PDB file of C-alpha atoms and ligand atoms in Angstrom:
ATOM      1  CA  UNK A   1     119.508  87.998  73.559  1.00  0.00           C
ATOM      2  CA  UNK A   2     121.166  91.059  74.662  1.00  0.00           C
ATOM      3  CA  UNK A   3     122.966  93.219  72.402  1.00  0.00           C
ATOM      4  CA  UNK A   4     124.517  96.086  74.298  1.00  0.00           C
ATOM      5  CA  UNK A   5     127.101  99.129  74.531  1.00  0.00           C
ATOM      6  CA  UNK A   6     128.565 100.078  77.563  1.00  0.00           C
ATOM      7  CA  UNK A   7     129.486 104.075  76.590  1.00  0.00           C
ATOM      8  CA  UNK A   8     131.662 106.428  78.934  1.00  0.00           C
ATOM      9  CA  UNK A   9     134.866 108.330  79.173  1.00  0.00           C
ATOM     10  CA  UNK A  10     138.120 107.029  80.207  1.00  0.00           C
ATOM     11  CA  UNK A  11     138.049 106.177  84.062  1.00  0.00           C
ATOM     12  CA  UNK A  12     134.365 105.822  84.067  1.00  0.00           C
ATOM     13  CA  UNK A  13     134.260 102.050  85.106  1.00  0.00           C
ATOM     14  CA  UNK A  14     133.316 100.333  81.565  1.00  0.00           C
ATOM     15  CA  UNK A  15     135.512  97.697  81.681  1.00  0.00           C
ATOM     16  CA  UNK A  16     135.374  96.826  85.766  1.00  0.00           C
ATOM     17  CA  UNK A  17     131.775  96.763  85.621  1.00  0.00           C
ATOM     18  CA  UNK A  18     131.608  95.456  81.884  1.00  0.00           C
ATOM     19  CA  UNK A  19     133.253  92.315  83.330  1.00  0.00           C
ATOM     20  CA  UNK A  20     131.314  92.030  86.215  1.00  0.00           C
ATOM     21  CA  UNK A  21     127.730  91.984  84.389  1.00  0.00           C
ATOM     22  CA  UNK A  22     128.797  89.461  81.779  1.00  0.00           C
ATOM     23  CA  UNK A  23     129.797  87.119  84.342  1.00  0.00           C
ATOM     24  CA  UNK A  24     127.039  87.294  86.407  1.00  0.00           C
ATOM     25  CA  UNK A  25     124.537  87.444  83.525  1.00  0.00           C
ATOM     26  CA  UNK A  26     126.364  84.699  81.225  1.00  0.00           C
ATOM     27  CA  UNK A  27     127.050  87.595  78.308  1.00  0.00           C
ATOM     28  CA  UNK A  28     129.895  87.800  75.798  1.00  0.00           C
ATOM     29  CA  UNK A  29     132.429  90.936  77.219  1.00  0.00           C
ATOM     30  CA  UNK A  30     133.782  92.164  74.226  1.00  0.00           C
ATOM     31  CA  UNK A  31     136.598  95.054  74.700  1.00  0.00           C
ATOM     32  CA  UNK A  32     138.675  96.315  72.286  1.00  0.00           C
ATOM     33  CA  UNK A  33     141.112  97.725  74.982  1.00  0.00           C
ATOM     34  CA  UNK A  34     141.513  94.364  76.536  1.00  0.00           C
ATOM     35  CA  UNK A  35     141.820  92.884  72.927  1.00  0.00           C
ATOM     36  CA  UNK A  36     144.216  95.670  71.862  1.00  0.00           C
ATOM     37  CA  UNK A  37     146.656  95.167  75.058  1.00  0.00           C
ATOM     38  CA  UNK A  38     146.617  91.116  74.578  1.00  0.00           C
ATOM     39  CA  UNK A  39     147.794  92.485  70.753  1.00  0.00           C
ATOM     40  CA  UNK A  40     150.085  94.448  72.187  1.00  0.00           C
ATOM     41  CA  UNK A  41     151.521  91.836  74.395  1.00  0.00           C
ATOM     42  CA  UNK A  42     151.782  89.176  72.334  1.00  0.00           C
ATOM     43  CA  UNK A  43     153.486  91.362  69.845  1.00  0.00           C
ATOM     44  CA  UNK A  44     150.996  90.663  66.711  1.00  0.00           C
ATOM     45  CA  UNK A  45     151.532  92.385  63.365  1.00  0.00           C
ATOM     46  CA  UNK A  46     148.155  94.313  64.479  1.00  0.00           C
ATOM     47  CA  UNK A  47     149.372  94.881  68.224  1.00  0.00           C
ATOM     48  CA  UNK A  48     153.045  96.260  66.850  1.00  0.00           C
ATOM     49  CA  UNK A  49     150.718  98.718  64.149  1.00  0.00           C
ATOM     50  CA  UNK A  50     148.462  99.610  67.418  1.00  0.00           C
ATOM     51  CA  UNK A  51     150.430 100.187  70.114  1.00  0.00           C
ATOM     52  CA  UNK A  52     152.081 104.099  69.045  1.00  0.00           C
ATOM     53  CA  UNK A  53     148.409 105.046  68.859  1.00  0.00           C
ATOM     54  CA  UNK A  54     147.631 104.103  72.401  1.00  0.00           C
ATOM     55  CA  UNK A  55     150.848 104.973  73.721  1.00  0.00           C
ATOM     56  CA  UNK A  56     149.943 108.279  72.768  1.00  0.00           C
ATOM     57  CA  UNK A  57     146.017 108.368  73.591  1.00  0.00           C
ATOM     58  CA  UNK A  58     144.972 108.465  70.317  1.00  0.00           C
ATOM     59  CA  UNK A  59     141.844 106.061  68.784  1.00  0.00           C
ATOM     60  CA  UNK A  60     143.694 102.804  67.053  1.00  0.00           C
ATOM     61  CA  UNK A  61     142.236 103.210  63.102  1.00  0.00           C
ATOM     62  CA  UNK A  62     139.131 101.926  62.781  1.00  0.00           C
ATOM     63  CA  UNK A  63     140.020  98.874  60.294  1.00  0.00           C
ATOM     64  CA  UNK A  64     142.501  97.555  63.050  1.00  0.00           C
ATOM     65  CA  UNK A  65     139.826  97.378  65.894  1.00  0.00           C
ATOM     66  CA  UNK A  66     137.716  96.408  63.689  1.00  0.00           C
ATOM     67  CA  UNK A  67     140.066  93.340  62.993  1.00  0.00           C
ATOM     68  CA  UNK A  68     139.930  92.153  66.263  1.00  0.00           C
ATOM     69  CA  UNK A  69     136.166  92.134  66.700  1.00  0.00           C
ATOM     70  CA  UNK A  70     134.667  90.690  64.029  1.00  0.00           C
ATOM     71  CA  UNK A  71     134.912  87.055  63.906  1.00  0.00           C
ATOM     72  CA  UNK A  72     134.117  87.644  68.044  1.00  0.00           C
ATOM     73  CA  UNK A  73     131.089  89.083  67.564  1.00  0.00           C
ATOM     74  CA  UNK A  74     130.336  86.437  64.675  1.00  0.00           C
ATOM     75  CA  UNK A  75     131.252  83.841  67.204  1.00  0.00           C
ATOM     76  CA  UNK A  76     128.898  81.295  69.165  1.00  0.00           C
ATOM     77  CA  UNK A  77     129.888  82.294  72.873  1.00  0.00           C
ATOM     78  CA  UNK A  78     127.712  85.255  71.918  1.00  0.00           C
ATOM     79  CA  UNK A  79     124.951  83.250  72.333  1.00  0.00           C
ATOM     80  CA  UNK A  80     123.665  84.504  75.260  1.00  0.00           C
ATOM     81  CA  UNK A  81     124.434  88.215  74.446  1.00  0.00           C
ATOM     82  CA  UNK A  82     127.331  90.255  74.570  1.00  0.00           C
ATOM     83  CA  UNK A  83     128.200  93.951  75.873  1.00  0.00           C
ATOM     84  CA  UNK A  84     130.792  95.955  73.929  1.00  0.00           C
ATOM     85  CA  UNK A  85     133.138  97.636  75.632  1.00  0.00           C
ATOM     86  CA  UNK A  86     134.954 100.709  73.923  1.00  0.00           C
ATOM     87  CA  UNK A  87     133.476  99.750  70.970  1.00  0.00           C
ATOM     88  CA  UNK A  88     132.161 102.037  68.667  1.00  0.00           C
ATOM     89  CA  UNK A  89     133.807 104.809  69.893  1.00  0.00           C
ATOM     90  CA  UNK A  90     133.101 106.952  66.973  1.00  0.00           C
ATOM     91  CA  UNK A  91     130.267 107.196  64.394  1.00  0.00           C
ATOM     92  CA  UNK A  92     131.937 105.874  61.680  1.00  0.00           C
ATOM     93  CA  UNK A  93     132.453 102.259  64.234  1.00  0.00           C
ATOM     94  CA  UNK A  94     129.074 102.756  65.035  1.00  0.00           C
ATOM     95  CA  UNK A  95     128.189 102.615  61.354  1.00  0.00           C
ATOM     96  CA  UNK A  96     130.478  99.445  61.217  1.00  0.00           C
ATOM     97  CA  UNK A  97     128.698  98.135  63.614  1.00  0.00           C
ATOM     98  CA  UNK A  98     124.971  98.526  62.411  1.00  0.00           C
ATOM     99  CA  UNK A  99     126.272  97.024  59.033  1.00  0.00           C
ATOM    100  CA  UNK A 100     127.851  93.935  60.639  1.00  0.00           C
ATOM    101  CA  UNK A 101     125.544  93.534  63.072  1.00  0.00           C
ATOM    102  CA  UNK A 102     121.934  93.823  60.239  1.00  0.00           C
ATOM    103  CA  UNK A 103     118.528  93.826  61.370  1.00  0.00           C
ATOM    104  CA  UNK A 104     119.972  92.534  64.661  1.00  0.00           C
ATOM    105  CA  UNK A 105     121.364  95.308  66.069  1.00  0.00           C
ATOM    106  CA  UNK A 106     121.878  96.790  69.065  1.00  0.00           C
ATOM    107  CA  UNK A 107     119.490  97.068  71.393  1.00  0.00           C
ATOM    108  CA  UNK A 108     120.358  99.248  74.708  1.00  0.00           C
ATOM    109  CA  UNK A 109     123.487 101.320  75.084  1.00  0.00           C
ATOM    110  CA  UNK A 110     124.563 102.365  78.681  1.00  0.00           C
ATOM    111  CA  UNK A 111     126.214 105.809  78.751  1.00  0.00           C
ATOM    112  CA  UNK A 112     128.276 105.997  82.321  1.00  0.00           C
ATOM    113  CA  UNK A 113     128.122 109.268  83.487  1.00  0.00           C
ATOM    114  CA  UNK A 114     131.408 110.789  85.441  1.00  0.00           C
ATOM    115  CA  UNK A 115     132.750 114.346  85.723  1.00  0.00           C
ATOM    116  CA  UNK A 116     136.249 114.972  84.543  1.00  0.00           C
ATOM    117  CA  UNK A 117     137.885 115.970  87.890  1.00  0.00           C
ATOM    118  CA  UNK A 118     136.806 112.303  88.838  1.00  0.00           C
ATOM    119  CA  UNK A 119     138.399 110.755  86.084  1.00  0.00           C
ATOM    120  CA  UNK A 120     141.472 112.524  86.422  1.00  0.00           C
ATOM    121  CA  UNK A 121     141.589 111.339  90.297  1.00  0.00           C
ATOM    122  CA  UNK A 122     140.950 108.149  89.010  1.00  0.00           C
ATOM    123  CA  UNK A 123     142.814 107.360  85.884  1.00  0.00           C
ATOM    124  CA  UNK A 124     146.185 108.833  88.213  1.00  0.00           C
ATOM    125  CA  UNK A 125     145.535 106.103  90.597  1.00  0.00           C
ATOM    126  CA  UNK A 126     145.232 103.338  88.288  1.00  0.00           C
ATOM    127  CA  UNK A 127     148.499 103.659  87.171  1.00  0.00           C
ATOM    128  CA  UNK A 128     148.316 101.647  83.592  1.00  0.00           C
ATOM    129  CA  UNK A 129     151.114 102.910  81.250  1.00  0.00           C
ATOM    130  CA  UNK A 130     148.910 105.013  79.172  1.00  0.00           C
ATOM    131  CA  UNK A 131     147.284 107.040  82.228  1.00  0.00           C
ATOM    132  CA  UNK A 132     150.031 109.313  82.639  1.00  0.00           C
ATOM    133  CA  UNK A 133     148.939 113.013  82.637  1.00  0.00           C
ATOM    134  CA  UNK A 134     149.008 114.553  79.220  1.00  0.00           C
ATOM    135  CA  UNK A 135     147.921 111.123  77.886  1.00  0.00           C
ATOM    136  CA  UNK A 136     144.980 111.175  79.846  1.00  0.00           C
ATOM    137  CA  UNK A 137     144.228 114.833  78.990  1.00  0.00           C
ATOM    138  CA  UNK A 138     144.640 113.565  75.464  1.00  0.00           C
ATOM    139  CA  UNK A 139     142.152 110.399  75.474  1.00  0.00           C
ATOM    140  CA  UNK A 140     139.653 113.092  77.523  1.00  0.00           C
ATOM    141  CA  UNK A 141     140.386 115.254  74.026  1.00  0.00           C
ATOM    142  CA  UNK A 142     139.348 112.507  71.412  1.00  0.00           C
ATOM    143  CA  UNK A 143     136.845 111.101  74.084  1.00  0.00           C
ATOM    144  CA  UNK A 144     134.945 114.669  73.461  1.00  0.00           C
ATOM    145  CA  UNK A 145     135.260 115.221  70.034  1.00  0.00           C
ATOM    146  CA  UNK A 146     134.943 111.712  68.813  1.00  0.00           C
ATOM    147  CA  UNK A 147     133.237 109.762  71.209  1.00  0.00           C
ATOM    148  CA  UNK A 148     130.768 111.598  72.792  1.00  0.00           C
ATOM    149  CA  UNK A 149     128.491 112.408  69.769  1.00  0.00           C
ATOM    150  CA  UNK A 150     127.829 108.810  69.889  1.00  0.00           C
ATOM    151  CA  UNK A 151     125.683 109.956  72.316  1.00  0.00           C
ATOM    152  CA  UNK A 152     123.222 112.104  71.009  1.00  0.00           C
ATOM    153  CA  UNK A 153     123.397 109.305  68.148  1.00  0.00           C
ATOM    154  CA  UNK A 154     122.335 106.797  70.150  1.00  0.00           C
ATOM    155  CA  UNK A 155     119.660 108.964  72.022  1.00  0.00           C
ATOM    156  CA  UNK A 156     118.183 109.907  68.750  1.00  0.00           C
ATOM    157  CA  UNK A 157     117.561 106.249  67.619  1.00  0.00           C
ATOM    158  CA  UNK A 158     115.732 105.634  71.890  1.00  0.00           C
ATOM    159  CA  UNK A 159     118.313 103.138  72.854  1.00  0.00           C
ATOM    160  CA  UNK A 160     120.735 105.827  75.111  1.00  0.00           C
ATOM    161  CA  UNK A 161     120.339 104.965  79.111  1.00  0.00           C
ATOM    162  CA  UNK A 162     122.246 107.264  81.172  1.00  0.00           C
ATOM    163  CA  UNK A 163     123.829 106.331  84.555  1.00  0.00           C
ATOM    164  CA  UNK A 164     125.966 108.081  87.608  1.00  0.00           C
ATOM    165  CA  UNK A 165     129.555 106.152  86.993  1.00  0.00           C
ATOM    166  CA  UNK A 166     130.877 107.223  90.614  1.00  0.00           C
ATOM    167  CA  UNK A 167     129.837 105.501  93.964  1.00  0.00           C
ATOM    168  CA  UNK A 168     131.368 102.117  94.657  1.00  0.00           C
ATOM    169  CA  UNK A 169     131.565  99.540  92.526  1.00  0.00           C
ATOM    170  CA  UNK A 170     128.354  97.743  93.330  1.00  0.00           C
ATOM    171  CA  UNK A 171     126.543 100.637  93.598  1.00  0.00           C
ATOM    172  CA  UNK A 172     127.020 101.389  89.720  1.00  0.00           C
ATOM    173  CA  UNK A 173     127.122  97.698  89.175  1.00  0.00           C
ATOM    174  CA  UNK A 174     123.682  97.600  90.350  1.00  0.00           C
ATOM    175  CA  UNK A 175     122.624 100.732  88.224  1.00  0.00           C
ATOM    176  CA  UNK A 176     123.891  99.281  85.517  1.00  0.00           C
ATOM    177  CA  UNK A 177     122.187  95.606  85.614  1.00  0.00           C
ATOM    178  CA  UNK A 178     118.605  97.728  86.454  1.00  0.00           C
ATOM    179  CA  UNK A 179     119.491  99.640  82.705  1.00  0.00           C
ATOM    180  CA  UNK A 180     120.577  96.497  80.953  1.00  0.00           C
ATOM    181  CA  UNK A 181     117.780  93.945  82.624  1.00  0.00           C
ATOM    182  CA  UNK A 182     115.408  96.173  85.133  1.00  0.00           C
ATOM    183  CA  UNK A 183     111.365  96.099  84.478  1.00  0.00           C
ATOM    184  CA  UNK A 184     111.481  99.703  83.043  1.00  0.00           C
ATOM    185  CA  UNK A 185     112.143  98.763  79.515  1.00  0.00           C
ATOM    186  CA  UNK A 186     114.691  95.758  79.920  1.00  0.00           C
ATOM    187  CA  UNK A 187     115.695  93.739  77.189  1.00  0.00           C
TER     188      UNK A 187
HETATM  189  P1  LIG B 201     139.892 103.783  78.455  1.00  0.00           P
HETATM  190  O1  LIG B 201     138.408 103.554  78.383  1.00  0.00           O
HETATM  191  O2  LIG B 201     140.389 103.963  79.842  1.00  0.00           O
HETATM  192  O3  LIG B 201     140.402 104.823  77.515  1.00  0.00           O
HETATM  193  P2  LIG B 201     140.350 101.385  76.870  1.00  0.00           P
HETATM  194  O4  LIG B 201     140.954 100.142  77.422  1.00  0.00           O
HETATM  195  O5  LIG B 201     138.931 101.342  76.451  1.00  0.00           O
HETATM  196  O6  LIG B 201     140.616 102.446  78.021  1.00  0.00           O
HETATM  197  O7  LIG B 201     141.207 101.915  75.615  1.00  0.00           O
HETATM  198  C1  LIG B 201     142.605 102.103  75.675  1.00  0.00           C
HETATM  199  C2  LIG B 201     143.136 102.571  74.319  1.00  0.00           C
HETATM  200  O8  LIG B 201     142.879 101.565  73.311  1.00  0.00           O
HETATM  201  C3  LIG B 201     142.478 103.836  73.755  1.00  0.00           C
HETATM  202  O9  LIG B 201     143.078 105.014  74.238  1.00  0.00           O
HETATM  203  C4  LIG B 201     142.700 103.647  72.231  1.00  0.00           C
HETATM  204  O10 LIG B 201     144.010 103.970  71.853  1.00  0.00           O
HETATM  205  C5  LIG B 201     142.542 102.152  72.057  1.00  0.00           C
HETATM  206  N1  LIG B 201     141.146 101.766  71.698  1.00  0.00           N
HETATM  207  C6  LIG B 201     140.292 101.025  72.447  1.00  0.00           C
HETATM  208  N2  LIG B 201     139.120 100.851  71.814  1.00  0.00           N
HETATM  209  C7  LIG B 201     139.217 101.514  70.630  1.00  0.00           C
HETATM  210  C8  LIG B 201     138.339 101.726  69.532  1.00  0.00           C
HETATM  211  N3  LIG B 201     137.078 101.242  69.524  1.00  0.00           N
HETATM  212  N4  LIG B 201     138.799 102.458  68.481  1.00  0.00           N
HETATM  213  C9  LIG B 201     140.025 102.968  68.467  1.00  0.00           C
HETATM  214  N5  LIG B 201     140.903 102.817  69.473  1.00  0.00           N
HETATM  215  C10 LIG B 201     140.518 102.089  70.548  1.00  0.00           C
END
């Protein structure tokens, strides 16, 4: 069973090639973005307390995302696996997560690599509401001083794989299924 963390700034490809892995390897795609937005949409109590937070770029509090991921990652679809997307994206969700998840915890994270001219070029041409300029400058902001310790964290404990998030689409989709499944230490 794979238990896995797809880790990488804003722009880097998580949730594109999250969603392309899981569906070619049967896994569980768990992202809190996606899960925040349908919130959002649908105009929940928890979507109308999120959505100031990511209007502005900021990280949604902890107990909120938190919210929406539990009984998910409880649930039996995970069967096969799942890969978290945007999830932890601090230490204090990671340590959420290693409570939750017990002696069963995750196994391989997946740190996508991009350089932040890149993501800039990127995020402008995606165009979702939140990727205008200073909100992008301001999720690159809390990506750095929040998120990206989660790295060293993660590297500490052997689970950290690091991969080059630009080249096309399959190219990083096929660096990424090597990391998650390839012979050199593959789940
Ligand atoms: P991106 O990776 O491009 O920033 P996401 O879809 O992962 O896009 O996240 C969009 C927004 O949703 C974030 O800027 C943040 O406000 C909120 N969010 C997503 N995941 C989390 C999380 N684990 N903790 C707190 N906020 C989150």
């Amino acid at each position: 069973m794979v238990r896995a963390v797809l880790l990488g700034p804003p722009g880097s490809g998580k949730g594109t090639q999250a969603a392309r892995v899981c569906k070619a390897r049967g896994l569980l795609h768990l992202s809190t973005g996606d899960l925040l937005r349908a919130a959002v949409k649908d105009q929940t109590a928890l979507g109308l307390k999120a959505k100031g937070f990511m209007d502005r770029g900021e990280l949604v509090p902890d107990e909120l995302v938190f919210a929406l991921l539990r009984e998910r990652l409880r649930s039996p679809a995970s069967g096969a696996g799942f890969l978290l997307d945007g999830f932890p994206r601090n230490v204090s969700q990671a340590g959420t997560l290693d409570a939750e998840l017990g002696a069963r915890g995750i196994a391989r994270v997946v740190h996508l690599k991009l350089d932040d001219e890149e993501i800039v070029r990127r995020l402008l041409g995606r165009g979702r509401p939140d990727d205008t300029e200073p909100v992008i400058r301001n999720r690159l902001k809390v990506y750095r001083a929040e998120t990206s310790p989660l790295i060293a964290f993660y590297d500490r404990r052997g689970l950290l794989v690091t991969i080059e998030a630009s080249g096309s689409v399959d190219e990083v989709a096929q660096r990424l299924d090597a990391a998650l499944f390839g012979r050199q230490g593959g789940l």
